[in-house]
Coordinates of C-alpha atoms (C1' of nucleotides) and ligand atoms in Angstrom, one line a residue:
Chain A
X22 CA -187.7 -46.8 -90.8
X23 CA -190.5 -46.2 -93.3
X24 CA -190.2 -43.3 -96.0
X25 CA -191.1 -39.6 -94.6
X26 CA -194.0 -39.4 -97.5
X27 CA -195.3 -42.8 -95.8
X28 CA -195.0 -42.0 -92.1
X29 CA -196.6 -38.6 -93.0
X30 CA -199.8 -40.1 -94.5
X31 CA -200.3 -42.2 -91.6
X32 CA -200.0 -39.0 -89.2
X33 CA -202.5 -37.4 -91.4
X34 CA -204.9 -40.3 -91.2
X35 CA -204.5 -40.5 -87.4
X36 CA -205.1 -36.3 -87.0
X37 CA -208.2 -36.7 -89.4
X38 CA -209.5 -39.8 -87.7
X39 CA -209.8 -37.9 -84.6
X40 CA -211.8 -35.1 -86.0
X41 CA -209.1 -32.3 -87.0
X42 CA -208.7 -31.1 -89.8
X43 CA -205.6 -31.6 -92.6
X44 CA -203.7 -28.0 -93.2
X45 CA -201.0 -27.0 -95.2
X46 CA -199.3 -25.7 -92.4
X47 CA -199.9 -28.4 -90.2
X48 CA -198.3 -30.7 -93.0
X49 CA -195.4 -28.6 -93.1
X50 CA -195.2 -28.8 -89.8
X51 CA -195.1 -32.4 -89.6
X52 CA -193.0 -33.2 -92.5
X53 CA -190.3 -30.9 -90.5
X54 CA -190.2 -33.3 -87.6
X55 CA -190.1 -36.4 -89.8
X56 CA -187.0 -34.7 -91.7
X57 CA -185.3 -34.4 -88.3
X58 CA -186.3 -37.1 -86.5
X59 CA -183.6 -37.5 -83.7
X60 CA -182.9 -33.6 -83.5
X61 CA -185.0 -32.8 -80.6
X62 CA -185.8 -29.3 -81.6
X63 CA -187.5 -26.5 -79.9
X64 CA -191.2 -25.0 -81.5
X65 CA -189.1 -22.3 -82.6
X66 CA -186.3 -24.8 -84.0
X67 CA -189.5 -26.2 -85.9
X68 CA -190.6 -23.0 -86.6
X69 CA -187.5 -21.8 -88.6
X70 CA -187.3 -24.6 -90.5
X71 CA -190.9 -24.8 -91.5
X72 CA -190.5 -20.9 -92.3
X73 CA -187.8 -21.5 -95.0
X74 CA -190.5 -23.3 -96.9
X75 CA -193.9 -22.0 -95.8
X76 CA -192.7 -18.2 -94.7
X77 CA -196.3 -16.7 -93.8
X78 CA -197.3 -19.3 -91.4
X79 CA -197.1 -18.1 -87.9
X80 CA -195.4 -19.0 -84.4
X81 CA -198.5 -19.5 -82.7
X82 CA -199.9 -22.6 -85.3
X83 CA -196.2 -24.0 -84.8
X84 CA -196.9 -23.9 -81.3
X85 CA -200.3 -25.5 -81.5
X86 CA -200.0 -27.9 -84.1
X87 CA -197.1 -29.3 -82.1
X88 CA -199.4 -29.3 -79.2
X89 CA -201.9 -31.3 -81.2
X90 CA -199.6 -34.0 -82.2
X91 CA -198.6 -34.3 -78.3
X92 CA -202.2 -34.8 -77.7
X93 CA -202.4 -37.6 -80.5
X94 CA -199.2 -39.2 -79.0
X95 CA -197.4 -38.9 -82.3
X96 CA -195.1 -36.4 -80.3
X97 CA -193.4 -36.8 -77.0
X98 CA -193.0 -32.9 -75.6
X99 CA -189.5 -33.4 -73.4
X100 CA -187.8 -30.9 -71.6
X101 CA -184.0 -31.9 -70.6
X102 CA -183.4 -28.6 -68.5
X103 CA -182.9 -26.1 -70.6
X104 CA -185.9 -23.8 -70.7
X105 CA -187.3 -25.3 -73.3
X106 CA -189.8 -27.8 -74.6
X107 CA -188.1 -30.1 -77.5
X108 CA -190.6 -32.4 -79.5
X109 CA -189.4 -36.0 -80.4
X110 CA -191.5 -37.6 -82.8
X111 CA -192.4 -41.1 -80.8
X112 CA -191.4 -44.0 -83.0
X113 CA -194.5 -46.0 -85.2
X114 CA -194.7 -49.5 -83.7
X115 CA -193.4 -48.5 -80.3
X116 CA -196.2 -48.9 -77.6
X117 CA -193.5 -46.5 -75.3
X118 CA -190.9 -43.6 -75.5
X119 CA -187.4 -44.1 -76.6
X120 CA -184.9 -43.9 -74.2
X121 CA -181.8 -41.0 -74.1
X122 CA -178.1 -40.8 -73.5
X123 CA -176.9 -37.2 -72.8
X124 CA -173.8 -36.2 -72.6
X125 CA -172.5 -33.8 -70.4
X126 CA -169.7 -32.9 -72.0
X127 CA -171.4 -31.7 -75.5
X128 CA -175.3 -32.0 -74.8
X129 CA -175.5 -34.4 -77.7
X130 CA -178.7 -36.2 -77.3
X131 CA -178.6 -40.0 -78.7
X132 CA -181.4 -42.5 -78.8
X133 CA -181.6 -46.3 -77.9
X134 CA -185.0 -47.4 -79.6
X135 CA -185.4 -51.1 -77.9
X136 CA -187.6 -51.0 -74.7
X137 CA -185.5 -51.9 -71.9
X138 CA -188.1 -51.7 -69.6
X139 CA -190.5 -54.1 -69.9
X140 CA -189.2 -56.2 -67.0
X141 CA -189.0 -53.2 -64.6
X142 CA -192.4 -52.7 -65.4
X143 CA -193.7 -55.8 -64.5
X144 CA -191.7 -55.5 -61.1
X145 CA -193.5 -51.8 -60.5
X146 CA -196.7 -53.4 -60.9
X147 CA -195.8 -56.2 -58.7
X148 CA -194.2 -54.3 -55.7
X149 CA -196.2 -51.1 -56.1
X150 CA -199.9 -52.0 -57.8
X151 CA -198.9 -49.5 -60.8
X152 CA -199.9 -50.4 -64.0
X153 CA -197.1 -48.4 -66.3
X154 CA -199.0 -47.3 -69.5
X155 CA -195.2 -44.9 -70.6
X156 CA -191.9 -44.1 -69.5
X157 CA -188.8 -41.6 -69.7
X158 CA -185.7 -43.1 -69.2
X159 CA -182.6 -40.7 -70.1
X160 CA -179.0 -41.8 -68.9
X161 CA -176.9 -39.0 -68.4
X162 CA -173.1 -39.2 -69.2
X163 CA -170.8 -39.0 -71.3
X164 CA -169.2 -40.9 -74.3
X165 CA -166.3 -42.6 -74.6
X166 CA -165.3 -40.7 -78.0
X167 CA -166.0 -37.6 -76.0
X168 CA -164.4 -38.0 -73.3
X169 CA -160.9 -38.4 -75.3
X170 CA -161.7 -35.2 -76.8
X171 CA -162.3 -36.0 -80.4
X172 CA -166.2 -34.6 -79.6
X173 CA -168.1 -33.2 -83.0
X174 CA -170.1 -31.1 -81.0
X175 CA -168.0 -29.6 -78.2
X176 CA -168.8 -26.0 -77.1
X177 CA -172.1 -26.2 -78.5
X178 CA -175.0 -25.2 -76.4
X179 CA -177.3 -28.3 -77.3
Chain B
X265 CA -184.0 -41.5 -43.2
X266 CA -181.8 -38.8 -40.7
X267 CA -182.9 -36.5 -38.7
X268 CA -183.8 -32.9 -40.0
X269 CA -181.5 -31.3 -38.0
X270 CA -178.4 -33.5 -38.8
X271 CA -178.8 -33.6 -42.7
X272 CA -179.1 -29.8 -42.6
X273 CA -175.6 -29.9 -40.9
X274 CA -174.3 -32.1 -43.6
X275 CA -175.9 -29.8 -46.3
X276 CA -174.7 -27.0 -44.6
X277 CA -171.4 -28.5 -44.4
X278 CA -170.9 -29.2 -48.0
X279 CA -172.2 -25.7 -49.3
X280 CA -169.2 -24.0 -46.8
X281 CA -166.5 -26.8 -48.3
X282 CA -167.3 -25.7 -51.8
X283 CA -166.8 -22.0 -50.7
X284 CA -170.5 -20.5 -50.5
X285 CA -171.8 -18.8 -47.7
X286 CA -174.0 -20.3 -45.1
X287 CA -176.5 -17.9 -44.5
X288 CA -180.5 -17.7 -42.4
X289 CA -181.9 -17.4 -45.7
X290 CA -180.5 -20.4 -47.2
X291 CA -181.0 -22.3 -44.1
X292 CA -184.1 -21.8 -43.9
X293 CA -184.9 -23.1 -47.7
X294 CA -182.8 -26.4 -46.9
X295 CA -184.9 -26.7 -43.9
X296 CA -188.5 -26.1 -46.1
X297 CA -187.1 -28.8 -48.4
X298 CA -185.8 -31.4 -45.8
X299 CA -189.3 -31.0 -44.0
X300 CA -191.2 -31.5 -47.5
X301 CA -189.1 -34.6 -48.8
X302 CA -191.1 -36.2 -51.1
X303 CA -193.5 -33.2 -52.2
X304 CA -191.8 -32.1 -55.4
X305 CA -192.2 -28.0 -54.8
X306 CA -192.0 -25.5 -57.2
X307 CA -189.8 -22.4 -56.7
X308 CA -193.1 -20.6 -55.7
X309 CA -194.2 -23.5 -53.5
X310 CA -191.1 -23.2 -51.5
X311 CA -190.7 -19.6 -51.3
X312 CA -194.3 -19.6 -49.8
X313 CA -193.2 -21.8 -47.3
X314 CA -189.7 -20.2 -46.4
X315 CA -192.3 -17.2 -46.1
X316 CA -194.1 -18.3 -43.4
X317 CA -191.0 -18.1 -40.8
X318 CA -189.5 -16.3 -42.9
X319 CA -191.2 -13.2 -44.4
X320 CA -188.7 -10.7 -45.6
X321 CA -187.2 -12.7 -47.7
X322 CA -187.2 -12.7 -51.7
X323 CA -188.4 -14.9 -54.2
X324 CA -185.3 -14.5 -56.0
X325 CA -183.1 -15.8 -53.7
X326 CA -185.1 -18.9 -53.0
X327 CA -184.5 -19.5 -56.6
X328 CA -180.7 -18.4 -56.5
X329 CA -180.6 -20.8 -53.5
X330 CA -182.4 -23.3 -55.0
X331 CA -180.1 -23.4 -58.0
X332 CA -177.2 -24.1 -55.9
X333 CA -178.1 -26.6 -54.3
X334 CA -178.9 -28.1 -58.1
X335 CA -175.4 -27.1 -58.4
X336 CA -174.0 -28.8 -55.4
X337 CA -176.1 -32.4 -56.6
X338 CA -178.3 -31.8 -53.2
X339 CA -181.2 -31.3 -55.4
X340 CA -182.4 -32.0 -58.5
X341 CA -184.3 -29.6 -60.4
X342 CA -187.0 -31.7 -62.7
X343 CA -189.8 -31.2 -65.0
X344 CA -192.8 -33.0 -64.9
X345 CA -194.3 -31.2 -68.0
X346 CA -196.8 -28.5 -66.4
X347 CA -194.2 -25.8 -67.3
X348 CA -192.9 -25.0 -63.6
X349 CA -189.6 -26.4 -62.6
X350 CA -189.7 -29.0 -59.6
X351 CA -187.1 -29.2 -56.9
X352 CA -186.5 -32.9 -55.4
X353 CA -184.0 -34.1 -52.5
X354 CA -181.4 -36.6 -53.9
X355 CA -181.2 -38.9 -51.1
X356 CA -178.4 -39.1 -49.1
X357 CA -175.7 -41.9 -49.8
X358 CA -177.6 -42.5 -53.2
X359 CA -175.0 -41.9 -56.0
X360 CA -178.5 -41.7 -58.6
X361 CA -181.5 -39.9 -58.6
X362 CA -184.0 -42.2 -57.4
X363 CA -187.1 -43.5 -59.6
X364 CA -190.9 -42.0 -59.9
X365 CA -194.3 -43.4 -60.8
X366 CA -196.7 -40.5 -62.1
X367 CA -199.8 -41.0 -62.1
X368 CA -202.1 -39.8 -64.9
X369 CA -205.1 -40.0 -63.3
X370 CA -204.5 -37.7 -60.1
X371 CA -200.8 -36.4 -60.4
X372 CA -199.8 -37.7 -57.5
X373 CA -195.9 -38.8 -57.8
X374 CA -194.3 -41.3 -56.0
X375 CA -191.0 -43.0 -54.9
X376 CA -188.8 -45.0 -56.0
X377 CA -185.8 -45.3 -53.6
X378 CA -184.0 -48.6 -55.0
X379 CA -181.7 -48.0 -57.8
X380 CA -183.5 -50.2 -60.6
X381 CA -181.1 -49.4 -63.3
X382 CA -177.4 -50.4 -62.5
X383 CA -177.4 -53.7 -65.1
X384 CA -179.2 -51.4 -67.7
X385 CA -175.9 -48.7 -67.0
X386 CA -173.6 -51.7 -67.9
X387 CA -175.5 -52.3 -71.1
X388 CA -175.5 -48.9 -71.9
X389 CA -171.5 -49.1 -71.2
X390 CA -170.9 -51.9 -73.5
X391 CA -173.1 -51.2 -76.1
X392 CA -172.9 -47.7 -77.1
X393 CA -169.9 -46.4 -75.5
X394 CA -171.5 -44.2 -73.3
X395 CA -170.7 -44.0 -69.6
X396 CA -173.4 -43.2 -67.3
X397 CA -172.9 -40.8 -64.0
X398 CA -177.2 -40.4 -63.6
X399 CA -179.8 -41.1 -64.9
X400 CA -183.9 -40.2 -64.8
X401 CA -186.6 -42.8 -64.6
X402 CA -190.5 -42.2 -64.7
X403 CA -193.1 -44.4 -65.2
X404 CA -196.1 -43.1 -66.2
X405 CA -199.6 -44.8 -65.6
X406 CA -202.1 -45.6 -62.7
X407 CA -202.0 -46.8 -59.3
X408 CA -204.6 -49.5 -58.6
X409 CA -206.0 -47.7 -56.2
X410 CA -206.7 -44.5 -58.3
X411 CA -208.1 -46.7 -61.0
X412 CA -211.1 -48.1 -58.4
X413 CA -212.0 -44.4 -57.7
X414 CA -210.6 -44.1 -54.1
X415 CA -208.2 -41.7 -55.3
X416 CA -207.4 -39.2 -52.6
X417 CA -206.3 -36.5 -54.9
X418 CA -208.7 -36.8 -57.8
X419 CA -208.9 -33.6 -59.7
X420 CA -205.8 -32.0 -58.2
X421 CA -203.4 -30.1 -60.4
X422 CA -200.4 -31.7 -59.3
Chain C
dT147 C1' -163.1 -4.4 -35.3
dT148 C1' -162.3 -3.7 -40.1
dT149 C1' -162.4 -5.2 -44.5
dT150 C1' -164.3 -7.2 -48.5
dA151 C1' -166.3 -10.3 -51.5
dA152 C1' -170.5 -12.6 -51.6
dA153 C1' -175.3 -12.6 -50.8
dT154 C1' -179.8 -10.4 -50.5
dT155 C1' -183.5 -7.3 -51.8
dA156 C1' -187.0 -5.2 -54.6
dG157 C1' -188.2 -4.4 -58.8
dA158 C1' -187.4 -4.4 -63.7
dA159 C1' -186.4 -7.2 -67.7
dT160 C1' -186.5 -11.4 -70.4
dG161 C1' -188.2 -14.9 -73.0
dA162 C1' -191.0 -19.0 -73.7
dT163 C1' -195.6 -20.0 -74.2
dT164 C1' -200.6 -18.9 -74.4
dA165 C1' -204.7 -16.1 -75.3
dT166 C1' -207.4 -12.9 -78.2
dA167 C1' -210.0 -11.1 -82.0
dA168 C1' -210.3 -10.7 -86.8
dT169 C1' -209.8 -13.3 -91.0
dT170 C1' -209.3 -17.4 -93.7
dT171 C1' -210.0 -22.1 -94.9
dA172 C1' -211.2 -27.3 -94.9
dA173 C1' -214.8 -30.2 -95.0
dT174 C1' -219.6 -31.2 -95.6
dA175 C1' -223.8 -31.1 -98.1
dA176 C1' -227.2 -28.8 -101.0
Chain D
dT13 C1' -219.8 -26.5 -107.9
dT14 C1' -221.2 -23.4 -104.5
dA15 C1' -222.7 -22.2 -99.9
dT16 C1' -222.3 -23.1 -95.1
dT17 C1' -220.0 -23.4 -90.9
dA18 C1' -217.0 -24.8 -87.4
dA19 C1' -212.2 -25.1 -87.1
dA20 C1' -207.8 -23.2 -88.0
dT21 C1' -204.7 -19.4 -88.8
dT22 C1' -202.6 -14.9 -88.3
dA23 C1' -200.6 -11.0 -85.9
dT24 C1' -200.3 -9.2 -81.8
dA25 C1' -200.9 -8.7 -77.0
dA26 C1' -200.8 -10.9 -72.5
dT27 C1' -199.0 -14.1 -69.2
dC28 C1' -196.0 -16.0 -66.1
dA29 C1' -191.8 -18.5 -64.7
dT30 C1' -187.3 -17.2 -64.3
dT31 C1' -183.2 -14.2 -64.5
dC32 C1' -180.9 -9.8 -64.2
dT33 C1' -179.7 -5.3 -62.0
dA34 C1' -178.2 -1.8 -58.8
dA35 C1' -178.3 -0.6 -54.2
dT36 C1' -177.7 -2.4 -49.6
dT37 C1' -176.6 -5.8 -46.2
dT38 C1' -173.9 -9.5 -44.2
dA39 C1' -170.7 -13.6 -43.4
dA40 C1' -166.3 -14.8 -42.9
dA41 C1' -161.4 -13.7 -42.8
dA42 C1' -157.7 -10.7 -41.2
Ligands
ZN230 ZN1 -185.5 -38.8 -78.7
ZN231 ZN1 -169.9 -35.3 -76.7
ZN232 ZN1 -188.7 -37.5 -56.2
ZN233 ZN1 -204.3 -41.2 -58.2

DNA sequence: TTTTAAATTAGAATGATTATAATTTAATAA
DNA sequence: TTATTAAATTATAATCATTCTAATTTAAAA
């Protein structure tokens, strides 16, 4: 886990390689998703909290930086079936996504960050002549702690 | 793999057990989705084809039907990330959603009936605490196939 | 056959996301 | 540094998948 000021000059780096440009608001932006990096937000999650520090900047850029940084694979852009899109900043170093545990008792999202996959994959290319490039792998359920009720986050809608 | 007719019954059969009504419009989206297994239809898709026998009926109660059926673990409502919902038969006798492979160069999205992920469940079990009733799976990449150019579906939506 | 809650219909409403046109700005080079 | 220009941003309108509503119909139970 490098330092957010770190991470956020390598994003920089990457977006400029590739011929876009370095804002302020895209910078905001992105230091708001390397603030909250395992809270799955919506664009308008991202939105309000990039407000509170840059209030003139507009829904719209939210919405199309984000898009951007899905484009540059900095972002994964998930949807777990509730209307919305949630961005999950893809970990530096990690070739695929991270995999999920949801629980159905409070929607709490967790993440597992070791590839558990790379034998599956080998098996997909072997039985089915497709060469895996990413994943998603969420496990629905529910925790133990949950389950025997002392949940931080029952009630809540995500 | 049943017969059309006799997985409708069972279908049929389950909705009536957990109270709901069976009625010609809700037979008639079973049947659309039973004859279009592995074709991953959107709302719209289906209601077109419900349509065709079918013409009076609304768009908003193939969704309302569709929803139940989510609801009753017939279906399972997914997002592939080109902002329509997707509706996909859980297979019969399969306690898990079954596996995909995407691929990125034609959409197409294919199969995966084996369960691939019960030691990974046990893991998940021992290691975090978290106990695992389904799960999702997608691999994302090419088929060698599409990757020589004899792609059948080359420049297709979805 | 009557009753009644559930389901359907058509159309309006909602809400997330995207497009538009005018304005501003980052990056390049004179 | 200043001028240039394509890219980015803003505010707002438009889009489009999905859900809601009120009136009507229907499946199932009595
Ligand atoms: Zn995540
Ligand atoms: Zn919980
Ligand atoms: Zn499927
Ligand atoms: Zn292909």
């Amino acid at each position: 886990m490098v330092i957010v000021e770190e991470q956020l000059k390598s994003m920089k780096q990457q977006m400029i390689a590739k011929g876009y440009k370095s804002t302020v608001q895209r910078e905001a932006t992105m230091r708001v998703l390397l603030e909250h990096e395992r809270d799955h937000m919506s664009a308008e999650d991202v939105y309000m909290r990039v407000k509170e520090r840059f209030p003139e900047i507009g829904l719209a850029t939210v919405y199309r930086t984000l898009e951007l940084l899905t484009e540059l694979h900095l972002v994964e852009k998930m949807n777990f079936g509730d209307g919305v899109a949630r961005f999950d900043l893809r970990s530096e170093g990690h070739e695929h996504m991270h995999h999920h545990m949801i629980c159905s008792i409070c929607g709490e999202v967790e993440e597992i960050q070791d590839d558990w996959l790379i034998e599956l994959e080998q098996r997909v290319k072997r039985e089915y002549g497709f060469n895996v490039s990413d994943h998603r792998l969420d496990f629905i359920g529910t925790f133990t702690s949950c389950k025997h009720g002392d949940c931080q986050r029952h009630g809540e809608t995500a």
